[in-house]
PDB file of C-alpha atoms in Angstrom:
ATOM      1  CA  MET A   8      82.350  91.157  98.258  1.00 40.00           C
ATOM      2  CA  ALA A   9      83.517  94.564  97.345  1.00 45.00           C
ATOM      3  CA  LYS A  10      83.163  95.510  93.587  1.00 46.00           C
ATOM      4  CA  ASP A  11      84.490  98.496  91.533  1.00 50.00           C
ATOM      5  CA  THR A  12      82.645  97.789  88.008  1.00 46.00           C
ATOM      6  CA  GLU A  13      82.792  99.938  85.165  1.00 43.00           C
ATOM      7  CA  VAL A  14      79.615 101.124  83.753  1.00 43.00           C
ATOM      8  CA  GLY A  15      79.632 102.732  80.465  1.00 44.00           C
ATOM      9  CA  THR A  16      82.012 105.550  81.174  1.00 44.00           C
ATOM     10  CA  GLU A  17      81.441 105.391  84.919  1.00 48.00           C
ATOM     11  CA  TYR A  18      81.862 103.575  87.623  1.00 46.00           C
ATOM     12  CA  ALA A  19      78.845 101.603  89.889  1.00 47.00           C
ATOM     13  CA  PRO A  20      79.308 102.817  93.814  1.00 48.00           C
ATOM     14  CA  LYS A  21      81.769 101.015  95.934  1.00 54.00           C
ATOM     15  CA  ASP A  22      81.496  99.681  99.361  1.00 59.00           C
ATOM     16  CA  TYR A  23      84.943 100.674 100.200  1.00 65.00           C
ATOM     17  CA  GLN A  24      86.628 104.190 100.335  1.00 72.00           C
ATOM     18  CA  ASP A  25      89.896 105.239  99.254  1.00 72.00           C
ATOM     19  CA  PRO A  26      91.278 108.043 101.364  1.00 74.00           C
ATOM     20  CA  PRO A  27      92.047 111.522  99.594  1.00 79.00           C
ATOM     21  CA  PRO A  28      95.506 111.965  98.223  1.00 81.00           C
ATOM     22  CA  ALA A  29      97.674 113.844 100.250  1.00 82.00           C
ATOM     23  CA  PRO A  30      98.211 117.419  99.289  1.00 83.00           C
ATOM     24  CA  LEU A  31     101.464 117.815  97.693  1.00 85.00           C
ATOM     25  CA  ILE A  32     102.737 120.338 100.555  1.00 85.00           C
ATOM     26  CA  ASP A  33     100.438 120.447 103.757  1.00 81.00           C
ATOM     27  CA  PRO A  34     101.478 123.563 105.910  1.00 82.00           C
ATOM     28  CA  GLU A  35      98.788 122.599 108.360  1.00 84.00           C
ATOM     29  CA  GLU A  36     100.433 119.336 109.398  1.00 86.00           C
ATOM     30  CA  LEU A  37     103.703 121.279 110.551  1.00 87.00           C
ATOM     31  CA  GLY A  38     101.841 122.701 113.315  1.00 88.00           C
ATOM     32  CA  LYS A  39     100.444 119.241 114.521  1.00 91.00           C
ATOM     33  CA  TRP A  40     101.771 117.028 117.430  1.00 94.00           C
ATOM     34  CA  SER A  41     100.771 114.150 115.504  1.00 93.00           C
ATOM     35  CA  PHE A  42     103.181 115.170 112.792  1.00 95.00           C
ATOM     36  CA  TYR A  43     106.334 115.380 114.920  1.00 96.00           C
ATOM     37  CA  ARG A  44     105.467 112.378 116.701  1.00 97.00           C
ATOM     38  CA  ALA A  45     104.980 110.004 113.555  1.00 97.00           C
ATOM     39  CA  ILE A  46     108.807 111.657 112.803  1.00 97.00           C
ATOM     40  CA  ILE A  47     109.941 110.313 116.080  1.00 98.00           C
ATOM     41  CA  ALA A  48     108.683 106.890 115.758  1.00 98.00           C
ATOM     42  CA  GLU A  49     110.373 106.637 112.596  1.00 98.00           C
ATOM     43  CA  PHE A  50     113.654 107.716 113.656  1.00 98.00           C
ATOM     44  CA  ILE A  51     113.376 105.132 116.964  1.00 98.00           C
ATOM     45  CA  ALA A  52     111.848 102.191 114.688  1.00 98.00           C
ATOM     46  CA  THR A  53     114.851 102.578 112.232  1.00 98.00           C
ATOM     47  CA  LEU A  54     117.222 102.652 115.108  1.00 98.00           C
ATOM     48  CA  LEU A  55     116.029  99.812 116.594  1.00 98.00           C
ATOM     49  CA  PHE A  56     116.003  97.994 113.333  1.00 98.00           C
ATOM     50  CA  LEU A  57     119.532  98.536 112.633  1.00 97.00           C
ATOM     51  CA  TYR A  58     120.904  97.904 116.278  1.00 97.00           C
ATOM     52  CA  ILE A  59     119.273  94.609 115.907  1.00 97.00           C
ATOM     53  CA  THR A  60     119.809  93.374 112.461  1.00 96.00           C
ATOM     54  CA  VAL A  61     123.518  94.662 112.164  1.00 96.00           C
ATOM     55  CA  LEU A  62     124.287  92.898 115.679  1.00 95.00           C
ATOM     56  CA  THR A  63     122.974  89.722 114.027  1.00 94.00           C
ATOM     57  CA  VAL A  64     125.226  89.798 111.066  1.00 94.00           C
ATOM     58  CA  ILE A  65     128.083  90.852 113.155  1.00 94.00           C
ATOM     59  CA  GLY A  66     127.532  88.044 115.542  1.00 90.00           C
ATOM     60  CA  TYR A  67     127.168  85.494 112.701  1.00 90.00           C
ATOM     61  CA  LYS A  68     130.179  86.506 110.863  1.00 88.00           C
ATOM     62  CA  SER A  69     131.955  86.427 114.391  1.00 87.00           C
ATOM     63  CA  GLN A  70     130.940  82.640 115.166  1.00 86.00           C
ATOM     64  CA  THR A  71     131.784  81.470 111.813  1.00 83.00           C
ATOM     65  CA  ASP A  72     135.227  82.683 111.766  1.00 77.00           C
ATOM     66  CA  THR A  73     137.461  79.681 111.847  1.00 70.00           C
ATOM     67  CA  ASP A  74     140.643  81.736 112.592  1.00 71.00           C
ATOM     68  CA  HIS A  75     139.014  82.537 115.928  1.00 69.00           C
ATOM     69  CA  ASN A  76     137.813  79.493 117.037  1.00 70.00           C
ATOM     70  CA  GLY A  77     134.647  79.877 115.301  1.00 69.00           C
ATOM     71  CA  GLU A  78     132.872  77.125 113.250  1.00 72.00           C
ATOM     72  CA  GLN A  79     132.006  77.151 109.783  1.00 70.00           C
ATOM     73  CA  CYS A  80     128.431  75.787 110.322  1.00 71.00           C
ATOM     74  CA  GLY A  81     128.072  78.157 113.422  1.00 71.00           C
ATOM     75  CA  GLY A  82     125.983  81.042 114.025  1.00 76.00           C
ATOM     76  CA  VAL A  83     122.465  81.661 112.970  1.00 84.00           C
ATOM     77  CA  GLY A  84     123.477  81.423 109.078  1.00 88.00           C
ATOM     78  CA  ILE A  85     121.816  83.265 106.553  1.00 91.00           C
ATOM     79  CA  LEU A  86     118.484  82.007 107.181  1.00 93.00           C
ATOM     80  CA  GLY A  87     118.779  83.308 110.675  1.00 94.00           C
ATOM     81  CA  ILE A  88     119.804  86.865 109.509  1.00 95.00           C
ATOM     82  CA  ALA A  89     116.713  86.746 106.926  1.00 96.00           C
ATOM     83  CA  TRP A  90     114.713  86.223 109.787  1.00 96.00           C
ATOM     84  CA  ALA A  91     116.143  88.947 111.721  1.00 96.00           C
ATOM     85  CA  PHE A  92     115.405  91.513 109.433  1.00 97.00           C
ATOM     86  CA  GLY A  93     111.806  90.408 108.397  1.00 97.00           C
ATOM     87  CA  GLY A  94     110.997  89.595 111.999  1.00 97.00           C
ATOM     88  CA  MET A  95     112.247  92.864 113.123  1.00 97.00           C
ATOM     89  CA  ILE A  96     110.016  94.745 110.271  1.00 97.00           C
ATOM     90  CA  PHE A  97     107.254  92.642 111.492  1.00 97.00           C
ATOM     91  CA  VAL A  98     107.362  93.901 114.990  1.00 97.00           C
ATOM     92  CA  LEU A  99     108.363  97.374 114.040  1.00 97.00           C
ATOM     93  CA  VAL A 100     105.676  97.968 111.383  1.00 96.00           C
ATOM     94  CA  TYR A 101     103.034  96.518 114.117  1.00 95.00           C
ATOM     95  CA  CYS A 102     104.075  99.069 116.383  1.00 96.00           C
ATOM     96  CA  THR A 103     104.365 101.706 114.621  1.00 96.00           C
ATOM     97  CA  ALA A 104     101.755 101.705 111.821  1.00 93.00           C
ATOM     98  CA  GLY A 105      99.099 103.523 113.919  1.00 92.00           C
ATOM     99  CA  ILE A 106     101.474 106.344 114.705  1.00 95.00           C
ATOM    100  CA  SER A 107     103.760 106.937 111.424  1.00 95.00           C
ATOM    101  CA  GLY A 108     102.396 104.548 108.728  1.00 94.00           C
ATOM    102  CA  GLY A 109     105.330 101.924 109.812  1.00 94.00           C
ATOM    103  CA  HIS A 110     107.530 102.995 106.823  1.00 96.00           C
ATOM    104  CA  ILE A 111     110.959 102.386 108.330  1.00 97.00           C
ATOM    105  CA  ASN A 112     112.429 102.485 104.782  1.00 97.00           C
ATOM    106  CA  PRO A 113     112.889 105.760 102.676  1.00 98.00           C
ATOM    107  CA  ALA A 114     112.138 103.476  99.619  1.00 98.00           C
ATOM    108  CA  VAL A 115     108.716 102.756 101.321  1.00 98.00           C
ATOM    109  CA  THR A 116     108.446 106.399 102.092  1.00 98.00           C
ATOM    110  CA  PHE A 117     109.207 107.514  98.187  1.00 98.00           C
ATOM    111  CA  GLY A 118     106.837 105.077  96.987  1.00 97.00           C
ATOM    112  CA  LEU A 119     103.649 106.137  99.020  1.00 96.00           C
ATOM    113  CA  PHE A 120     104.933 109.785  98.393  1.00 96.00           C
ATOM    114  CA  LEU A 121     104.262 108.763  94.374  1.00 95.00           C
ATOM    115  CA  ALA A 122     100.931 107.268  95.316  1.00 93.00           C
ATOM    116  CA  ARG A 123     100.072 110.397  97.021  1.00 92.00           C
ATOM    117  CA  LYS A 124      99.605 108.725 100.554  1.00 93.00           C
ATOM    118  CA  VAL A 125     101.976 111.230 102.546  1.00 94.00           C
ATOM    119  CA  SER A 126     102.770 114.485 101.563  1.00 94.00           C
ATOM    120  CA  LEU A 127     106.381 116.231 100.340  1.00 95.00           C
ATOM    121  CA  VAL A 128     106.926 117.423 103.620  1.00 94.00           C
ATOM    122  CA  ARG A 129     106.285 114.244 105.652  1.00 96.00           C
ATOM    123  CA  ALA A 130     108.344 112.067 103.305  1.00 96.00           C
ATOM    124  CA  ILE A 131     111.254 114.290 103.501  1.00 96.00           C
ATOM    125  CA  MET A 132     111.362 114.159 107.110  1.00 96.00           C
ATOM    126  CA  TYR A 133     110.416 110.706 107.311  1.00 98.00           C
ATOM    127  CA  MET A 134     113.564 110.062 105.180  1.00 98.00           C
ATOM    128  CA  LEU A 135     115.829 112.357 107.442  1.00 98.00           C
ATOM    129  CA  ALA A 136     114.417 110.673 110.397  1.00 98.00           C
ATOM    130  CA  GLN A 137     115.250 107.241 108.856  1.00 98.00           C
ATOM    131  CA  CYS A 138     118.667 108.117 107.971  1.00 98.00           C
ATOM    132  CA  LEU A 139     119.417 109.637 111.162  1.00 98.00           C
ATOM    133  CA  GLY A 140     118.116 106.707 113.279  1.00 98.00           C
ATOM    134  CA  ALA A 141     120.050 104.215 110.746  1.00 98.00           C
ATOM    135  CA  ILE A 142     123.414 106.195 111.689  1.00 98.00           C
ATOM    136  CA  CYS A 143     122.543 105.998 115.544  1.00 98.00           C
ATOM    137  CA  GLY A 144     121.520 102.395 115.387  1.00 97.00           C
ATOM    138  CA  CYS A 145     124.995 101.403 113.847  1.00 97.00           C
ATOM    139  CA  GLY A 146     126.657 103.684 116.227  1.00 96.00           C
ATOM    140  CA  LEU A 147     125.509 101.832 119.014  1.00 96.00           C
ATOM    141  CA  VAL A 148     126.452  98.706 117.795  1.00 96.00           C
ATOM    142  CA  LYS A 149     129.978 100.029 117.262  1.00 94.00           C
ATOM    143  CA  ALA A 150     129.973 101.490 120.516  1.00 94.00           C
ATOM    144  CA  PHE A 151     129.116  98.480 122.362  1.00 92.00           C
ATOM    145  CA  GLN A 152     131.066  96.107 119.880  1.00 88.00           C
ATOM    146  CA  LYS A 153     134.102  98.514 118.530  1.00 87.00           C
ATOM    147  CA  ALA A 154     136.556  95.798 117.896  1.00 86.00           C
ATOM    148  CA  TYR A 155     134.112  92.995 115.860  1.00 90.00           C
ATOM    149  CA  TYR A 156     132.253  95.853 114.328  1.00 91.00           C
ATOM    150  CA  VAL A 157     135.316  97.064 112.718  1.00 88.00           C
ATOM    151  CA  LYS A 158     136.569  93.325 111.909  1.00 89.00           C
ATOM    152  CA  TYR A 159     133.594  92.203 110.711  1.00 90.00           C
ATOM    153  CA  GLY A 160     132.452  94.786 108.098  1.00 89.00           C
ATOM    154  CA  GLY A 161     130.010  96.719 110.200  1.00 91.00           C
ATOM    155  CA  GLY A 162     127.079  95.046 108.342  1.00 91.00           C
ATOM    156  CA  ALA A 163     127.679  97.544 105.715  1.00 93.00           C
ATOM    157  CA  ASN A 164     126.083  96.646 102.110  1.00 94.00           C
ATOM    158  CA  MET A 165     128.406  95.547  99.486  1.00 93.00           C
ATOM    159  CA  LEU A 166     128.575  94.358  96.051  1.00 94.00           C
ATOM    160  CA  ASN A 167     129.739  90.868  96.606  1.00 92.00           C
ATOM    161  CA  ASP A 168     132.821  89.483  94.428  1.00 91.00           C
ATOM    162  CA  GLY A 169     131.813  87.713  91.401  1.00 92.00           C
ATOM    163  CA  TYR A 170     128.709  90.014  90.680  1.00 94.00           C
ATOM    164  CA  SER A 171     128.357  93.047  88.158  1.00 95.00           C
ATOM    165  CA  THR A 172     127.147  96.383  88.993  1.00 95.00           C
ATOM    166  CA  GLY A 173     124.206  95.693  86.689  1.00 96.00           C
ATOM    167  CA  THR A 174     123.419  92.392  88.487  1.00 96.00           C
ATOM    168  CA  GLY A 175     123.734  94.238  91.904  1.00 96.00           C
ATOM    169  CA  LEU A 176     121.438  96.953  90.523  1.00 97.00           C
ATOM    170  CA  GLY A 177     118.844  94.595  89.260  1.00 97.00           C
ATOM    171  CA  ALA A 178     118.787  92.742  92.348  1.00 97.00           C
ATOM    172  CA  GLU A 179     117.855  95.808  94.590  1.00 98.00           C
ATOM    173  CA  ILE A 180     115.317  97.110  92.122  1.00 98.00           C
ATOM    174  CA  ILE A 181     113.469  93.465  92.082  1.00 98.00           C
ATOM    175  CA  GLY A 182     113.717  93.263  95.816  1.00 98.00           C
ATOM    176  CA  THR A 183     112.664  96.506  96.783  1.00 98.00           C
ATOM    177  CA  PHE A 184     109.770  96.028  94.224  1.00 98.00           C
ATOM    178  CA  VAL A 185     108.632  92.987  95.749  1.00 98.00           C
ATOM    179  CA  LEU A 186     108.637  95.069  99.368  1.00 98.00           C
ATOM    180  CA  VAL A 187     106.771  97.934  98.247  1.00 97.00           C
ATOM    181  CA  TYR A 188     104.231  96.065  96.381  1.00 97.00           C
ATOM    182  CA  THR A 189     103.721  93.860  99.409  1.00 96.00           C
ATOM    183  CA  VAL A 190     103.196  97.295 101.131  1.00 96.00           C
ATOM    184  CA  PHE A 191     100.726  98.461  98.826  1.00 94.00           C
ATOM    185  CA  ALA A 192      98.646  95.289  98.713  1.00 92.00           C
ATOM    186  CA  ALA A 193      98.503  94.667 102.329  1.00 91.00           C
ATOM    187  CA  THR A 194      97.254  97.990 102.907  1.00 88.00           C
ATOM    188  CA  ASP A 195      94.838  98.759  99.902  1.00 83.00           C
ATOM    189  CA  PRO A 196      91.381  99.706 101.193  1.00 75.00           C
ATOM    190  CA  LYS A 197      89.824  97.711  98.440  1.00 72.00           C
ATOM    191  CA  ARG A 198      91.363  94.438  98.990  1.00 66.00           C
ATOM    192  CA  ASN A 199      90.390  94.870 102.658  1.00 62.00           C
ATOM    193  CA  ALA A 200      86.868  95.247 101.868  1.00 59.00           C
ATOM    194  CA  ARG A 201      86.823  92.426  99.261  1.00 60.00           C
ATOM    195  CA  ASP A 202      88.678  90.148 101.594  1.00 59.00           C
ATOM    196  CA  SER A 203      87.251  90.962 104.983  1.00 57.00           C
ATOM    197  CA  HIS A 204      86.338  87.254 105.544  1.00 51.00           C
ATOM    198  CA  VAL A 205      90.137  86.725 105.627  1.00 53.00           C
ATOM    199  CA  PRO A 206      91.716  88.624 108.511  1.00 56.00           C
ATOM    200  CA  VAL A 207      95.402  89.543 107.264  1.00 64.00           C
ATOM    201  CA  LEU A 208      97.481  91.443 109.750  1.00 81.00           C
ATOM    202  CA  ALA A 209      99.443  93.990 107.339  1.00 87.00           C
ATOM    203  CA  PRO A 210     102.765  93.572 109.092  1.00 92.00           C
ATOM    204  CA  LEU A 211     102.844  89.925 108.702  1.00 94.00           C
ATOM    205  CA  PRO A 212     103.090  89.729 104.583  1.00 94.00           C
ATOM    206  CA  ILE A 213     105.495  92.767 104.896  1.00 96.00           C
ATOM    207  CA  GLY A 214     107.729  91.229 107.366  1.00 96.00           C
ATOM    208  CA  PHE A 215     107.491  88.057 105.151  1.00 96.00           C
ATOM    209  CA  ALA A 216     108.243  90.331 102.159  1.00 97.00           C
ATOM    210  CA  VAL A 217     111.799  91.156 103.670  1.00 98.00           C
ATOM    211  CA  PHE A 218     112.639  88.099 104.893  1.00 97.00           C
ATOM    212  CA  MET A 219     112.264  86.216 101.428  1.00 97.00           C
ATOM    213  CA  VAL A 220     113.954  89.120  99.548  1.00 97.00           C
ATOM    214  CA  HIS A 221     116.802  88.595 102.095  1.00 97.00           C
ATOM    215  CA  LEU A 222     117.397  84.706 101.478  1.00 96.00           C
ATOM    216  CA  ALA A 223     117.387  85.763  97.509  1.00 96.00           C
ATOM    217  CA  THR A 224     119.764  88.732  97.598  1.00 96.00           C
ATOM    218  CA  ILE A 225     122.159  88.154 100.500  1.00 96.00           C
ATOM    219  CA  PRO A 226     124.635  86.552  98.460  1.00 94.00           C
ATOM    220  CA  VAL A 227     124.521  89.216  95.788  1.00 96.00           C
ATOM    221  CA  THR A 228     124.741  92.664  97.568  1.00 95.00           C
ATOM    222  CA  GLY A 229     124.029  91.570 101.502  1.00 94.00           C
ATOM    223  CA  THR A 230     120.614  93.005 100.839  1.00 95.00           C
ATOM    224  CA  GLY A 231     119.696  96.725 101.205  1.00 95.00           C
ATOM    225  CA  ILE A 232     116.350  97.355  99.579  1.00 97.00           C
ATOM    226  CA  ASN A 233     116.534 100.221 102.548  1.00 97.00           C
ATOM    227  CA  PRO A 234     118.379 103.220 101.725  1.00 97.00           C
ATOM    228  CA  ALA A 235     118.518 104.396 105.435  1.00 97.00           C
ATOM    229  CA  ARG A 236     119.914 100.595 106.163  1.00 97.00           C
ATOM    230  CA  SER A 237     122.681 101.046 103.808  1.00 96.00           C
ATOM    231  CA  PHE A 238     123.310 104.690 104.343  1.00 97.00           C
ATOM    232  CA  GLY A 239     123.636 104.324 108.153  1.00 97.00           C
ATOM    233  CA  ALA A 240     126.189 101.236 108.218  1.00 96.00           C
ATOM    234  CA  ALA A 241     128.312 103.097 105.332  1.00 95.00           C
ATOM    235  CA  VAL A 242     128.678 106.130 107.645  1.00 96.00           C
ATOM    236  CA  ILE A 243     129.658 104.292 110.759  1.00 95.00           C
ATOM    237  CA  TYR A 244     131.507 101.810 109.089  1.00 93.00           C
ATOM    238  CA  GLY A 245     133.393 104.434 106.842  1.00 87.00           C
ATOM    239  CA  LYS A 246     135.449 102.428 104.588  1.00 85.00           C
ATOM    240  CA  ASP A 247     135.910 102.971 100.827  1.00 82.00           C
ATOM    241  CA  LYS A 248     134.175  99.852  99.430  1.00 81.00           C
ATOM    242  CA  ALA A 249     130.977 100.777 101.208  1.00 85.00           C
ATOM    243  CA  TRP A 250     130.648 104.109  99.836  1.00 93.00           C
ATOM    244  CA  ASP A 251     131.962 102.611  96.175  1.00 91.00           C
ATOM    245  CA  ASP A 252     128.960 100.856  96.060  1.00 92.00           C
ATOM    246  CA  GLN A 253     126.667 103.161  97.970  1.00 95.00           C
ATOM    247  CA  TRP A 254     124.584 104.540  95.039  1.00 96.00           C
ATOM    248  CA  ILE A 255     123.439 101.190  94.226  1.00 97.00           C
ATOM    249  CA  PHE A 256     121.604 101.095  97.318  1.00 97.00           C
ATOM    250  CA  TRP A 257     119.592 104.241  96.745  1.00 97.00           C
ATOM    251  CA  VAL A 258     119.118 104.277  92.854  1.00 98.00           C
ATOM    252  CA  GLY A 259     118.118 100.481  93.052  1.00 97.00           C
ATOM    253  CA  PRO A 260     115.328 100.865  95.645  1.00 98.00           C
ATOM    254  CA  PHE A 261     114.221 104.026  94.495  1.00 98.00           C
ATOM    255  CA  ILE A 262     113.393 102.497  90.840  1.00 98.00           C
ATOM    256  CA  GLY A 263     112.021  99.523  92.626  1.00 98.00           C
ATOM    257  CA  ALA A 264     109.866 101.684  94.720  1.00 98.00           C
ATOM    258  CA  ALA A 265     108.863 103.670  91.524  1.00 97.00           C
ATOM    259  CA  ILE A 266     107.698 100.645  89.588  1.00 97.00           C
ATOM    260  CA  ALA A 267     105.798  99.270  92.587  1.00 97.00           C
ATOM    261  CA  ALA A 268     103.793 102.274  93.057  1.00 96.00           C
ATOM    262  CA  PHE A 269     102.627 102.921  89.604  1.00 95.00           C
ATOM    263  CA  TYR A 270     101.930  99.117  89.084  1.00 95.00           C
ATOM    264  CA  HIS A 271      99.785  98.897  91.771  1.00 92.00           C
ATOM    265  CA  GLN A 272      98.135 102.519  91.370  1.00 90.00           C
ATOM    266  CA  PHE A 273      97.878 102.307  87.474  1.00 89.00           C
ATOM    267  CA  ILE A 274      97.526  99.085  86.341  1.00 89.00           C
ATOM    268  CA  LEU A 275      96.100  96.928  89.438  1.00 87.00           C
ATOM    269  CA  ARG A 276      93.941  99.770  90.806  1.00 77.00           C
ATOM    270  CA  ALA A 277      93.376 100.820  87.050  1.00 70.00           C
ATOM    271  CA  GLY A 278      94.151 104.671  87.927  1.00 59.00           C
ATOM    272  CA  ALA A 279      95.083 105.624  84.253  1.00 50.00           C
ATOM    273  CA  VAL A 280      91.766 104.120  83.023  1.00 52.00           C
ATOM    274  CA  LYS A 281      89.698 105.720  85.421  1.00 53.00           C
ATOM    275  CA  ALA A 282      91.172 108.944  85.064  1.00 47.00           C
ATOM    276  CA  LEU A 283      90.801 108.389  81.235  1.00 47.00           C
ATOM    277  CA  GLY A 284      87.003 107.302  81.735  1.00 49.00           C
ATOM    278  CA  SER A 285      86.469 110.656  83.909  1.00 45.00           C
ATOM    279  CA  PHE A 286      88.144 112.813  80.934  1.00 40.00           C
ATOM    280  CA  ARG A 287      85.927 111.336  78.482  1.00 50.00           C
ATOM    281  CA  SER A 288      83.132 111.793  80.203  1.00 48.00           C
ATOM    282  CA  ASN A 289      83.722 115.556  80.875  1.00 47.00           C
ATOM    283  CA  ALA A 290      84.572 116.122  77.231  1.00 49.00           C
TER     284      ALA A 290
END
C-alpha cells in the first residue's frame, strides 16, 4: 500500500512518483514530432466523436418523429444516446491516451493545464484541434444527411424549454466537474500505486462518467460538458438558438473543470498543505 504520511513538517518517502509540473511555456516541444502527432490525434479523435454521437442523436429524433412514420418509443432512446457518448469517449481515450493523453475536450485540457499537467502552448493547440475536429465531424454528418441534419437540430446543444439559464449553467458546471474529477482520479499516480492490486483501465471510468452525466443532463441542456462538441455543432447548424445559449457550454464546463482541478490537487492531494509545510520548514 502506498503511503504519503506527514512526519512533523516533512513527508515520508513514498513508493510512487508524481510527474514534474509542466512548464508554462515549453519552446522545445514545438520542435518535436510527438507534439504535432498529439495535436493530430486530438483532431481526429474529436472528429470521430462528433460524427458518431451527432449521427446517433439525429437518428433517434428521426426514428421518433411520428409525423414521418416514426414511433414514439422508437430509436435508441436517451439511454442509447448516453451510451453513444460514453462509449465513444471510452474507445477514443483508450486509442489516444498514449499519444496525446486522450483529452478530446477543451474543459479536460483546461483542467489539466491548471494542474500543470500540460503546458500553455500544448493546451491552446489541443483546444484549437478539438474545436476544428468537432466542426469537421459535424460537417461530415451534414454532408451525408443534410435534410435530416437541418430538420432535427444538428445535434446542437440548447437550453431546453422549462429550464432557467441558472439551471442550465449549474448542470454544465456539475456535469463537467464529475467528468474532470474522474479524469484526475483515474490517472492519479498515487491511486495507481496504492490500488495496484485492483487493475482499472483509465478510459473505462472516464467513459462511464460521460455516460452517467448524459443520463442526468440530456433533458436540461442536451448535455454539453465539452465546449468543442457544443461549438462544432453550433457552427455547422448555424441557427440563432444554438448561438444564444453557446456561452453556457463554455463558461459552465470551464468553471466545472477549474473546481475539479482545485479539489483534486489542493484538497484530495493536499497540495496547499504540503506547500505550506514546505514554506514553514524553510522559514
